[in-house]
Amino acid sequence: MLFRTKDLEAIFAGQCTLAFRRWKKPTVKPGGTVRTQLGMVGIDLVETIEPDEVTESDARAAGYRDRAGVIAMFEAQQGTCYRIRLHPAGPDPREALRDAAPDAAELQALATRLQKLDGAAPAPWTRQALQLIADHPGVVSTSLAQRAGMERAEFKLNIRKLKALGLTISLEVGYRLSPRGVALLAAL
């Protein structure tokens, strides 16, 4: 579930408690969370609705000026209409993870996880990606992908896997290793 930055700011300020979407099938479920650039968003309720069920107060709680804005969004898309009740659910847990100094057991678990990622790929890539980022922090992903001999989309997908482990930090341009990533690379 994607959010515009202004909508995320409203959610985290407590001003926005609803979202409306039109999907072929829901991409979130009650009790789940969505990772966003501002932190985690918790999903409380996902319900199928008819467009005429949207009230003016619902529209404002979702960041729309009025009900007509929600209806226009529904009319511009295909699928089933949903009302999603949500709340801010705290910071992205990867932020705390990436700054945590891993102990020997965690380093071993991370090394094992990298071996599994390498084993699932056509060729090992994890150590090379970590080393490229360590050697070239803040370098655009297109350049790093070329150095790795990969397509940019594939490279970025791989880096997201490393980020999920708390090993990398996305910059405005490029990446850098987190303290956790630096410790793991040194251990490898």
Coordinates of N, CA, C and O in Angstrom, one line a residue:
M1 N 0.9 -1.2 0.0 CA 0.0 0.0 0.0 C 0.9 1.2 0.0 O 1.7 1.4 0.9
L2 N 0.7 2.1 -1.0 CA 1.6 3.2 -1.1 C 0.8 4.5 -0.6 O -0.4 4.6 -0.7
F3 N 1.6 5.4 0.0 CA 1.1 6.6 0.5 C 1.9 7.8 -0.1 O 3.1 7.7 -0.2
R4 N 1.2 8.9 -0.3 CA 1.9 10.1 -0.7 C 2.5 10.7 0.6 O 2.0 10.5 1.7
T5 N 3.6 11.4 0.4 CA 4.3 11.9 1.6 C 3.4 12.8 2.5 O 3.4 12.7 3.7
K6 N 2.6 13.6 1.8 CA 1.7 14.5 2.6 C 0.7 13.7 3.4 O 0.3 14.1 4.5
D7 N 0.2 12.6 2.8 CA -0.7 11.7 3.6 C 0.0 11.0 4.8 O -0.6 10.9 5.8
L8 N 1.2 10.6 4.6 CA 2.0 10.0 5.7 C 2.2 11.0 6.8 O 2.1 10.7 8.0
E9 N 2.6 12.2 6.4 CA 2.8 13.3 7.4 C 1.5 13.5 8.2 O 1.5 13.6 9.5
A10 N 0.3 13.4 7.6 CA -0.9 13.6 8.3 C -1.2 12.4 9.2 O -1.8 12.5 10.3
I11 N -0.9 11.2 8.7 CA -1.1 10.0 9.5 C -0.3 10.1 10.8 O -0.8 9.9 11.9
F12 N 1.0 10.4 10.6 CA 1.9 10.5 11.8 C 1.6 11.7 12.7 O 2.0 11.7 13.9
A13 N 0.9 12.7 12.2 CA 0.5 13.8 13.0 C -0.8 13.5 13.7 O -1.3 14.4 14.4
G14 N -1.5 12.4 13.4 CA -2.7 12.0 14.0 C -3.9 12.7 13.3 O -5.1 12.6 13.8
Q15 N -3.7 13.3 12.1 CA -4.8 14.0 11.4 C -5.5 13.1 10.4 O -6.6 13.5 10.0
C16 N -4.9 12.0 10.1 CA -5.5 11.1 9.1 C -5.6 9.7 9.7 O -4.6 9.1 10.1
T17 N -6.8 9.2 9.7 CA -7.1 7.9 10.3 C -7.7 6.9 9.3 O -7.9 5.7 9.7
L18 N -8.0 7.3 8.1 CA -8.6 6.5 7.1 C -7.8 6.6 5.8 O -7.2 7.6 5.5
A19 N -8.0 5.6 5.0 CA -7.5 5.7 3.6 C -8.6 5.0 2.7 O -9.3 4.1 3.2
F20 N -8.7 5.3 1.5 CA -9.6 4.7 0.6 C -8.8 4.2 -0.6 O -7.8 4.8 -1.1
R21 N -9.1 3.0 -1.0 CA -8.4 2.4 -2.2 C -9.4 1.6 -3.0 O -10.4 1.1 -2.5
R22 N -9.1 1.5 -4.3 CA -9.9 0.6 -5.2 C -8.9 -0.4 -5.7 O -7.9 0.0 -6.4
W23 N -9.0 -1.7 -5.3 CA -8.1 -2.7 -5.7 C -8.9 -3.9 -6.3 O -10.0 -4.2 -6.0
K24 N -8.2 -4.7 -7.1 CA -8.7 -6.0 -7.5 C -8.8 -6.9 -6.3 O -9.7 -7.7 -6.2
K25 N -7.7 -6.8 -5.5 CA -7.8 -7.6 -4.2 C -6.9 -6.8 -3.2 O -6.0 -6.1 -3.6
P26 N -7.3 -6.8 -1.9 CA -6.6 -6.0 -0.9 C -5.1 -6.4 -0.8 O -4.8 -7.5 -1.0
T27 N -4.3 -5.3 -0.6 CA -2.9 -5.6 -0.4 C -2.5 -5.5 1.0 O -1.3 -5.7 1.3
V28 N -3.4 -5.2 1.9 CA -3.1 -5.2 3.4 C -4.3 -5.9 4.1 O -5.3 -6.2 3.5
K29 N -4.0 -6.3 5.3 CA -5.1 -6.9 6.1 C -5.1 -6.4 7.5 O -4.0 -5.9 8.0
P30 N -6.2 -6.5 8.2 CA -6.3 -6.0 9.6 C -5.2 -6.7 10.5 O -5.0 -7.9 10.3
G31 N -4.6 -5.8 11.3 CA -3.6 -6.4 12.2 C -2.2 -6.3 11.6 O -1.2 -6.5 12.3
G32 N -2.1 -6.0 10.3 CA -0.8 -5.9 9.6 C -0.3 -4.5 9.7 O -0.9 -3.6 10.3
T33 N 0.9 -4.4 9.2 CA 1.6 -3.1 9.1 C 2.1 -2.8 7.7 O 2.3 -3.8 7.0
V34 N 2.4 -1.6 7.4 CA 3.0 -1.2 6.2 C 4.2 -0.4 6.5 O 4.1 0.6 7.3
R35 N 5.3 -0.7 5.9 CA 6.6 0.0 6.1 C 6.6 1.2 5.1 O 6.4 1.0 3.9
T36 N 6.8 2.4 5.7 CA 6.8 3.6 4.8 C 8.1 4.4 5.1 O 8.8 4.1 6.1
Q37 N 8.4 5.4 4.3 CA 9.6 6.2 4.6 C 9.5 7.0 5.9 O 10.6 7.4 6.3
L38 N 8.4 7.1 6.5 CA 8.3 7.9 7.7 C 8.1 6.9 8.9 O 8.2 7.4 10.1
G39 N 7.9 5.7 8.7 CA 7.7 4.7 9.8 C 6.7 3.7 9.4 O 6.2 3.6 8.3
M40 N 6.2 3.0 10.4 CA 5.3 1.9 10.2 C 3.8 2.5 10.4 O 3.6 3.3 11.3
V41 N 3.0 2.0 9.5 CA 1.5 2.3 9.6 C 0.8 1.0 9.9 O 1.0 0.0 9.2
G42 N 0.0 1.1 11.0 CA -0.8 -0.1 11.4 C -2.1 -0.1 10.7 O -2.8 1.0 10.5
I43 N -2.6 -1.3 10.3 CA -3.9 -1.4 9.6 C -4.8 -2.0 10.6 O -4.6 -3.1 11.2
D44 N -5.9 -1.3 10.9 CA -6.9 -1.7 11.9 C -8.1 -2.4 11.3 O -8.6 -3.4 11.8
L45 N -8.5 -2.0 10.1 CA -9.7 -2.5 9.5 C -9.6 -2.3 8.0 O -9.2 -1.2 7.5
V46 N -10.0 -3.3 7.2 CA -10.1 -3.2 5.8 C -11.5 -3.7 5.4 O -11.9 -4.8 5.7
E47 N -12.4 -2.8 4.9 CA -13.7 -3.2 4.6 C -14.1 -2.8 3.2 O -13.8 -1.7 2.7
T48 N -14.9 -3.6 2.6 CA -15.5 -3.4 1.3 C -16.6 -2.4 1.4 O -17.4 -2.5 2.3
I49 N -16.6 -1.4 0.6 CA -17.7 -0.4 0.6 C -18.2 -0.1 -0.8 O -17.5 -0.4 -1.7
E50 N -19.4 0.5 -0.8 CA -19.9 1.1 -2.0 C -19.5 2.6 -2.0 O -19.5 3.2 -1.0
P51 N -19.2 3.2 -3.2 CA -18.8 4.6 -3.2 C -19.8 5.5 -2.5 O -19.4 6.5 -1.8
D52 N -21.1 5.2 -2.6 CA -22.0 6.1 -1.9 C -22.0 6.0 -0.4 O -22.7 6.8 0.3
E53 N -21.3 5.1 0.2 CA -21.2 5.0 1.6 C -20.2 5.9 2.2 O -20.1 6.1 3.5
V54 N -19.4 6.6 1.4 CA -18.3 7.5 1.9 C -19.0 8.8 2.4 O -19.8 9.4 1.7
T55 N -18.7 9.2 3.6 CA -19.3 10.4 4.2 C -18.3 11.5 4.1 O -17.1 11.3 3.8
E56 N -18.8 12.7 4.3 CA -17.9 13.9 4.3 C -16.8 13.8 5.3 O -15.6 14.1 5.1
S57 N -17.2 13.3 6.5 CA -16.2 13.2 7.6 C -15.2 12.1 7.3 O -14.0 12.2 7.6
D58 N -15.7 11.0 6.7 CA -14.7 9.9 6.2 C -13.7 10.5 5.2 O -12.5 10.2 5.4
A59 N -14.2 11.3 4.3 CA -13.3 11.9 3.3 C -12.2 12.8 4.0 O -11.0 12.7 3.7
R60 N -12.6 13.6 4.9 CA -11.7 14.5 5.6 C -10.7 13.7 6.5 O -9.5 14.0 6.5
A61 N -11.2 12.6 7.1 CA -10.3 11.7 7.9 C -9.3 11.0 7.0 O -8.3 10.4 7.5
A62 N -9.5 10.9 5.7 CA -8.6 10.3 4.8 C -7.7 11.4 4.0 O -7.0 11.0 3.1
G63 N -7.9 12.6 4.4 CA -7.0 13.7 3.8 C -7.6 14.3 2.6 O -6.9 15.1 1.9
Y64 N -8.9 14.0 2.2 CA -9.5 14.6 1.1 C -10.2 15.9 1.5 O -10.7 16.0 2.7
R65 N -10.4 16.8 0.6 CA -11.1 18.0 0.9 C -12.6 17.7 1.2 O -13.2 18.3 2.0
D66 N -13.1 16.8 0.3 CA -14.5 16.4 0.5 C -14.8 15.1 -0.1 O -13.9 14.4 -0.7
R67 N -16.0 14.6 0.0 CA -16.4 13.3 -0.5 C -16.2 13.2 -2.0 O -15.9 12.1 -2.5
A68 N -16.4 14.2 -2.7 CA -16.3 14.2 -4.2 C -14.9 13.8 -4.6 O -14.7 13.1 -5.6
G69 N -13.9 14.1 -3.8 CA -12.5 13.7 -4.1 C -12.3 12.2 -4.0 O -11.6 11.6 -4.9
V70 N -12.9 11.6 -3.0 CA -12.8 10.2 -2.9 C -13.6 9.5 -4.1 O -13.1 8.5 -4.7
I71 N -14.8 10.0 -4.4 CA -15.6 9.4 -5.5 C -14.8 9.5 -6.8 O -14.8 8.6 -7.6
A72 N -14.2 10.7 -7.0 CA -13.4 10.8 -8.3 C -12.3 9.8 -8.3 O -12.0 9.3 -9.4
M73 N -11.6 9.6 -7.2 CA -10.5 8.6 -7.2 C -11.1 7.2 -7.5 O -10.5 6.5 -8.3
F74 N -12.2 6.9 -6.9 CA -12.8 5.6 -7.2 C -13.2 5.4 -8.6 O -12.9 4.4 -9.2
E75 N -13.7 6.5 -9.2 CA -14.1 6.4 -10.6 C -13.0 6.3 -11.6 O -13.1 5.8 -12.7
A76 N -11.8 6.7 -11.2 CA -10.6 6.7 -12.0 C -9.9 5.4 -12.0 O -8.9 5.1 -12.7
Q77 N -10.4 4.4 -11.1 CA -9.7 3.2 -11.0 C -10.7 2.0 -11.1 O -11.9 2.2 -11.1
Q78 N -10.1 0.8 -11.2 CA -11.0 -0.4 -11.3 C -10.8 -1.3 -10.1 O -9.8 -1.2 -9.5
G79 N -11.8 -2.1 -9.9 CA -11.7 -3.0 -8.7 C -12.8 -2.7 -7.7 O -13.7 -1.9 -7.9
T80 N -12.6 -3.3 -6.5 CA -13.5 -3.1 -5.4 C -13.1 -2.0 -4.6 O -11.9 -1.7 -4.4
C81 N -14.0 -1.2 -4.0 CA -13.7 -0.1 -3.2 C -13.5 -0.5 -1.7 O -14.3 -1.3 -1.2
Y82 N -12.5 0.0 -1.1 CA -12.2 -0.3 0.3 C -12.0 1.0 1.1 O -11.4 1.9 0.7
R83 N -12.4 0.8 2.4 CA -12.1 1.8 3.4 C -11.2 1.1 4.4 O -11.4 0.0 4.9
I84 N -10.0 1.8 4.7 CA -9.0 1.2 5.5 C -8.8 2.2 6.7 O -8.5 3.3 6.6
R85 N -9.0 1.6 7.9 CA -8.8 2.4 9.1 C -7.3 2.1 9.5 O -6.9 0.9 9.6
L86 N -6.6 3.1 9.9 CA -5.1 3.0 10.1 C -4.6 3.9 11.2 O -5.4 4.8 11.7
H87 N -3.4 3.7 11.7 CA -2.8 4.5 12.7 C -1.3 4.4 12.6 O -0.7 3.5 12.0
P88 N -0.6 5.4 13.1 CA 0.9 5.4 13.1 C 1.3 4.2 14.1 O 0.7 4.1 15.2
A89 N 2.2 3.4 13.6 CA 2.6 2.2 14.4 C 4.1 2.2 14.8 O 4.7 1.2 15.0
G90 N 4.7 3.4 14.9 CA 6.1 3.5 15.3 C 7.1 3.6 14.2 O 6.8 3.6 13.0
P91 N 8.4 3.7 14.7 CA 9.4 3.8 13.7 C 9.7 2.5 12.9 O 9.3 1.4 13.4
D92 N 10.3 2.6 11.8 CA 10.7 1.4 11.0 C 11.7 0.6 11.9 O 12.7 1.1 12.3
P93 N 11.4 -0.7 12.2 CA 12.3 -1.4 13.1 C 13.7 -1.6 12.5 O 14.7 -1.9 13.2
R94 N 13.9 -1.5 11.2 CA 15.2 -1.6 10.6 C 16.1 -0.5 11.0 O 17.3 -0.7 11.1
E95 N 15.6 0.7 11.4 CA 16.4 1.8 11.9 C 17.2 1.4 13.2 O 18.4 1.6 13.3
A96 N 16.5 0.8 14.1 CA 17.1 0.4 15.4 C 18.0 -0.8 15.1 O 19.1 -0.9 15.6
L97 N 17.6 -1.7 14.2 CA 18.4 -2.9 13.9 C 19.7 -2.5 13.3 O 20.8 -3.0 13.6
R98 N 19.7 -1.5 12.3 CA 20.9 -1.2 11.6 C 22.0 -0.6 12.5 O 23.2 -0.6 12.2
D99 N 21.6 0.1 13.6 CA 22.5 0.7 14.5 C 23.0 -0.2 15.6 O 23.9 0.1 16.3
A100 N 22.3 -1.4 15.8 CA 22.7 -2.3 16.8 C 24.0 -3.0 16.5 O 24.1 -3.6 15.4
A101 N 24.9 -3.1 17.4 CA 26.1 -3.8 17.2 C 25.8 -5.3 17.4 O 25.4 -5.7 18.4
P102 N 26.0 -6.1 16.3 CA 25.7 -7.5 16.4 C 26.8 -8.3 17.2 O 28.0 -8.0 17.1
D103 N 26.3 -9.2 18.0 CA 27.3 -10.1 18.7 C 27.7 -11.2 17.8 O 27.2 -11.3 16.7
A104 N 28.5 -12.1 18.3 CA 29.0 -13.2 17.5 C 27.9 -14.1 16.9 O 28.0 -14.5 15.8
A105 N 26.9 -14.3 17.8 CA 25.8 -15.2 17.3 C 25.0 -14.5 16.2 O 24.6 -15.2 15.2
E106 N 24.8 -13.2 16.3 CA 24.1 -12.5 15.3 C 24.9 -12.4 14.0 O 24.3 -12.6 12.9
L107 N 26.2 -12.2 14.1 CA 27.0 -12.2 12.9 C 27.0 -13.6 12.2 O 26.9 -13.6 11.0
Q108 N 27.0 -14.6 13.0 CA 26.9 -16.0 12.3 C 25.5 -16.2 11.7 O 25.4 -16.7 10.6
A109 N 24.4 -15.7 12.4 CA 23.1 -15.8 11.8 C 23.0 -15.0 10.5 O 22.4 -15.4 9.5
L110 N 23.6 -13.8 10.5 CA 23.6 -12.9 9.3 C 24.4 -13.6 8.2 O 23.9 -13.6 7.0
A111 N 25.5 -14.1 8.5 CA 26.3 -14.8 7.5 C 25.6 -16.0 6.9 O 25.6 -16.2 5.7
T112 N 24.8 -16.7 7.7 CA 24.0 -17.8 7.2 C 22.9 -17.3 6.3 O 22.6 -17.9 5.3
R113 N 22.3 -16.2 6.7 CA 21.2 -15.6 5.9 C 21.7 -15.2 4.5 O 21.1 -15.4 3.5
L114 N 23.0 -14.6 4.5 CA 23.5 -14.2 3.2 C 23.8 -15.4 2.4 O 23.6 -15.4 1.1
Q115 N 24.3 -16.5 3.0 CA 24.5 -17.7 2.2 C 23.2 -18.2 1.6 O 23.2 -18.7 0.4
K116 N 22.1 -18.1 2.3 CA 20.8 -18.5 1.7 C 20.4 -17.6 0.6 O 19.9 -18.1 -0.4
L117 N 20.6 -16.3 0.7 CA 20.3 -15.4 -0.4 C 21.2 -15.7 -1.6 O 20.7 -15.7 -2.7
D118 N 22.5 -16.0 -1.4 CA 23.3 -16.3 -2.5 C 22.9 -17.7 -3.1 O 22.9 -17.8 -4.3
G119 N 22.5 -18.6 -2.3 CA 22.1 -19.9 -2.8 C 20.8 -19.9 -3.6 O 20.6 -20.7 -4.5
A120 N 20.0 -18.9 -3.4 CA 18.7 -18.8 -4.1 C 18.9 -18.0 -5.4 O 18.0 -17.9 -6.2
A121 N 20.1 -17.4 -5.6 CA 20.3 -16.6 -6.8 C 21.1 -17.4 -7.8 O 21.8 -18.4 -7.5
P122 N 21.1 -16.9 -9.1 CA 21.9 -17.6 -10.1 C 23.4 -17.6 -9.8 O 24.2 -18.5 -10.2
A123 N 23.9 -16.6 -9.1 CA 25.3 -16.5 -8.7 C 25.4 -15.7 -7.4 O 24.5 -14.9 -7.1
P124 N 26.4 -16.0 -6.5 CA 26.5 -15.3 -5.3 C 26.7 -13.8 -5.5 O 27.3 -13.3 -6.5
W125 N 26.0 -12.9 -4.7 CA 26.0 -11.5 -4.9 C 26.1 -10.7 -3.6 O 26.5 -9.5 -3.7
T126 N 25.9 -11.3 -2.5 CA 25.7 -10.5 -1.3 C 27.0 -9.8 -0.8 O 27.0 -8.6 -0.5
R127 N 28.1 -10.6 -0.8 CA 29.4 -10.0 -0.3 C 29.8 -8.9 -1.3 O 30.3 -7.8 -0.9
Q128 N 29.7 -9.2 -2.6 CA 30.1 -8.2 -3.6 C 29.3 -6.9 -3.4 O 29.8 -5.8 -3.5
A129 N 28.0 -7.0 -3.2 CA 27.1 -5.8 -3.1 C 27.5 -5.1 -1.8 O 27.7 -3.8 -1.9
L130 N 27.8 -5.7 -0.7 CA 28.2 -5.0 0.5 C 29.5 -4.3 0.3 O 29.7 -3.2 0.7
Q131 N 30.5 -5.0 -0.4 CA 31.8 -4.4 -0.6 C 31.7 -3.2 -1.6 O 32.3 -2.2 -1.4
L132 N 30.8 -3.3 -2.6 CA 30.6 -2.2 -3.5 C 30.1 -1.0 -2.8 O 30.5 0.1 -3.0
I133 N 29.1 -1.2 -1.9 CA 28.6 -0.1 -1.2 C 29.6 0.5 -0.2 O 29.7 1.7 -0.1
A134 N 30.4 -0.4 0.4 CA 31.4 0.1 1.3 C 32.4 0.9 0.6 O 32.9 2.0 1.1
D135 N 32.8 0.5 -0.6 CA 33.8 1.2 -1.4 C 33.3 2.4 -2.1 O 34.1 3.3 -2.5
H136 N 32.0 2.5 -2.4 CA 31.4 3.6 -3.1 C 30.1 4.1 -2.5 O 29.1 4.0 -3.1
P137 N 30.2 4.6 -1.3 CA 29.0 5.1 -0.7 C 28.5 6.4 -1.4 O 29.2 7.2 -1.9
G138 N 27.1 6.4 -1.5 CA 26.5 7.6 -2.2 C 26.6 7.6 -3.7 O 26.3 8.6 -4.3
V139 N 27.0 6.4 -4.3 CA 27.1 6.3 -5.7 C 25.8 5.8 -6.2 O 25.2 4.9 -5.7
V140 N 25.3 6.4 -7.3 CA 24.0 6.0 -7.9 C 23.9 4.5 -8.2 O 24.9 3.9 -8.6
S141 N 22.8 3.9 -8.0 CA 22.6 2.5 -8.2 C 22.9 2.0 -9.6 O 23.4 0.9 -9.8
T142 N 22.7 2.8 -10.6 CA 23.0 2.4 -12.0 C 24.5 2.1 -12.1 O 24.8 1.1 -12.7
S143 N 25.3 2.9 -11.5 CA 26.7 2.7 -11.6 C 27.1 1.5 -10.8 O 28.0 0.6 -11.3
L144 N 26.6 1.3 -9.6 CA 26.9 0.1 -8.8 C 26.4 -1.2 -9.5 O 27.1 -2.2 -9.5
A145 N 25.3 -1.1 -10.1 CA 24.7 -2.3 -10.8 C 25.7 -2.7 -12.0 O 25.9 -3.9 -12.2
Q146 N 26.2 -1.7 -12.7 CA 27.1 -2.0 -13.8 C 28.4 -2.7 -13.2 O 28.8 -3.6 -13.8
R147 N 28.9 -2.1 -12.1 CA 30.1 -2.7 -11.5 C 29.8 -4.2 -11.1 O 30.7 -5.0 -11.1
A148 N 28.6 -4.4 -10.7 CA 28.2 -5.8 -10.2 C 27.8 -6.7 -11.4 O 27.6 -7.9 -11.2
G149 N 27.7 -6.1 -12.6 CA 27.3 -6.9 -13.7 C 25.9 -7.3 -13.7 O 25.5 -8.4 -14.2
M150 N 25.0 -6.4 -13.1 CA 23.6 -6.7 -13.0 C 22.8 -5.6 -13.7 O 23.3 -4.5 -13.8
E151 N 21.5 -5.9 -13.9 CA 20.6 -4.9 -14.3 C 20.3 -4.1 -13.1 O 20.3 -4.6 -12.0
R152 N 20.0 -2.8 -13.3 CA 19.7 -1.9 -12.2 C 18.5 -2.4 -11.3 O 18.6 -2.4 -10.1
A153 N 17.4 -2.9 -11.9 CA 16.3 -3.3 -11.2 C 16.6 -4.5 -10.3 O 16.2 -4.6 -9.1
E154 N 17.4 -5.5 -10.8 CA 17.8 -6.6 -10.1 C 18.7 -6.2 -8.9 O 18.5 -6.7 -7.8
F155 N 19.6 -5.3 -9.2 CA 20.5 -4.8 -8.1 C 19.8 -4.2 -7.0 O 20.0 -4.4 -5.8
K156 N 18.8 -3.3 -7.3 CA 18.1 -2.6 -6.3 C 17.2 -3.5 -5.5 O 17.1 -3.4 -4.3
L157 N 16.7 -4.5 -6.1 CA 15.9 -5.6 -5.4 C 16.8 -6.3 -4.4 O 16.4 -6.5 -3.2
N158 N 18.0 -6.6 -4.8 CA 18.9 -7.3 -3.9 C 19.3 -6.3 -2.7 O 19.4 -6.8 -1.6
I159 N 19.5 -5.1 -3.0 CA 19.9 -4.2 -1.9 C 18.8 -4.0 -0.9 O 19.0 -3.9 0.3
R160 N 17.5 -4.1 -1.4 CA 16.4 -4.0 -0.5 C 16.4 -5.2 0.5 O 16.0 -5.1 1.6
K161 N 16.9 -6.4 0.0 CA 17.0 -7.6 0.8 C 18.0 -7.3 1.9 O 17.9 -7.7 3.1
L162 N 19.1 -6.7 1.6 CA 20.2 -6.3 2.6 C 19.6 -5.3 3.5 O 19.9 -5.4 4.7
K163 N 18.9 -4.3 3.0 CA 18.3 -3.3 3.9 C 17.4 -3.9 4.9 O 17.3 -3.5 6.1
A164 N 16.6 -4.9 4.5 CA 15.7 -5.6 5.4 C 16.4 -6.3 6.6 O 15.8 -6.5 7.6
L165 N 17.6 -6.6 6.4 CA 18.5 -7.2 7.4 C 19.2 -6.2 8.2 O 20.0 -6.5 9.1
G166 N 19.0 -4.9 7.9 CA 19.6 -3.8 8.7 C 21.0 -3.6 8.3 O 21.8 -3.0 9.0
L167 N 21.4 -4.0 7.1 CA 22.8 -3.9 6.7 C 23.2 -2.7 5.8 O 24.3 -2.3 5.8
T168 N 22.2 -2.1 5.2 CA 22.4 -0.9 4.4 C 21.5 0.2 4.7 O 20.4 0.0 5.3
I169 N 21.8 1.4 4.3 CA 21.0 2.6 4.5 C 20.9 3.3 3.1 O 21.9 3.5 2.5
S170 N 19.7 3.5 2.7 CA 19.4 4.3 1.5 C 19.7 5.7 1.7 O 19.2 6.3 2.7
L171 N 20.4 6.3 0.8 CA 20.7 7.8 0.8 C 19.9 8.4 -0.3 O 19.2 7.7 -1.1
E172 N 19.9 9.7 -0.3 CA 19.2 10.4 -1.4 C 19.7 9.9 -2.7 O 18.9 9.7 -3.7
V173 N 21.0 9.7 -2.8 CA 21.6 9.1 -4.0 C 22.5 8.0 -3.5 O 23.4 8.2 -2.7
G174 N 22.2 6.7 -3.9 CA 23.0 5.6 -3.5 C 22.7 5.1 -2.1 O 21.6 5.3 -1.6
Y175 N 23.7 4.4 -1.6 CA 23.6 3.7 -0.3 C 24.8 3.9 0.5 O 25.9 4.3 0.0
R176 N 24.8 3.5 1.7 CA 26.0 3.3 2.6 C 25.7 2.1 3.5 O 24.5 1.7 3.7
L177 N 26.8 1.5 4.0 CA 26.6 0.4 5.0 C 26.2 1.0 6.3 O 26.7 2.1 6.7
S178 N 25.3 0.3 7.0 CA 25.0 0.7 8.4 C 26.1 0.2 9.3 O 26.9 -0.6 8.8
P179 N 26.1 0.6 10.5 CA 27.1 0.0 11.4 C 27.0 -1.5 11.5 O 28.1 -2.2 11.6
R180 N 25.8 -2.0 11.4 CA 25.6 -3.5 11.4 C 26.3 -4.1 10.2 O 26.9 -5.1 10.2
G181 N 26.1 -3.4 9.0 CA 26.6 -3.9 7.8 C 28.2 -3.8 7.8 O 28.8 -4.8 7.3
V182 N 28.7 -2.8 8.4 CA 30.2 -2.7 8.5 C 30.7 -3.8 9.3 O 31.7 -4.4 9.0
A183 N 30.1 -4.1 10.5 CA 30.5 -5.2 11.3 C 30.5 -6.5 10.6 O 31.4 -7.3 10.7
L184 N 29.4 -6.7 9.9 CA 29.2 -8.0 9.1 C 30.3 -8.2 8.1 O 30.9 -9.2 7.9
L185 N 30.5 -7.1 7.3 CA 31.5 -7.2 6.2 C 32.9 -7.4 6.8 O 33.7 -8.2 6.2
A186 N 33.2 -6.8 7.9 CA 34.5 -7.1 8.6 C 34.6 -8.5 9.0 O 35.7 -9.1 9.0
A187 N 33.5 -9.1 9.5 CA 33.5 -10.5 10.0 C 33.6 -11.5 8.8 O 34.1 -12.6 9.0
L188 N 33.1 -11.1 7.7 CA 33.2 -12.0 6.5 C 34.6 -12.0 6.0 O 35.1 -12.9 5.4

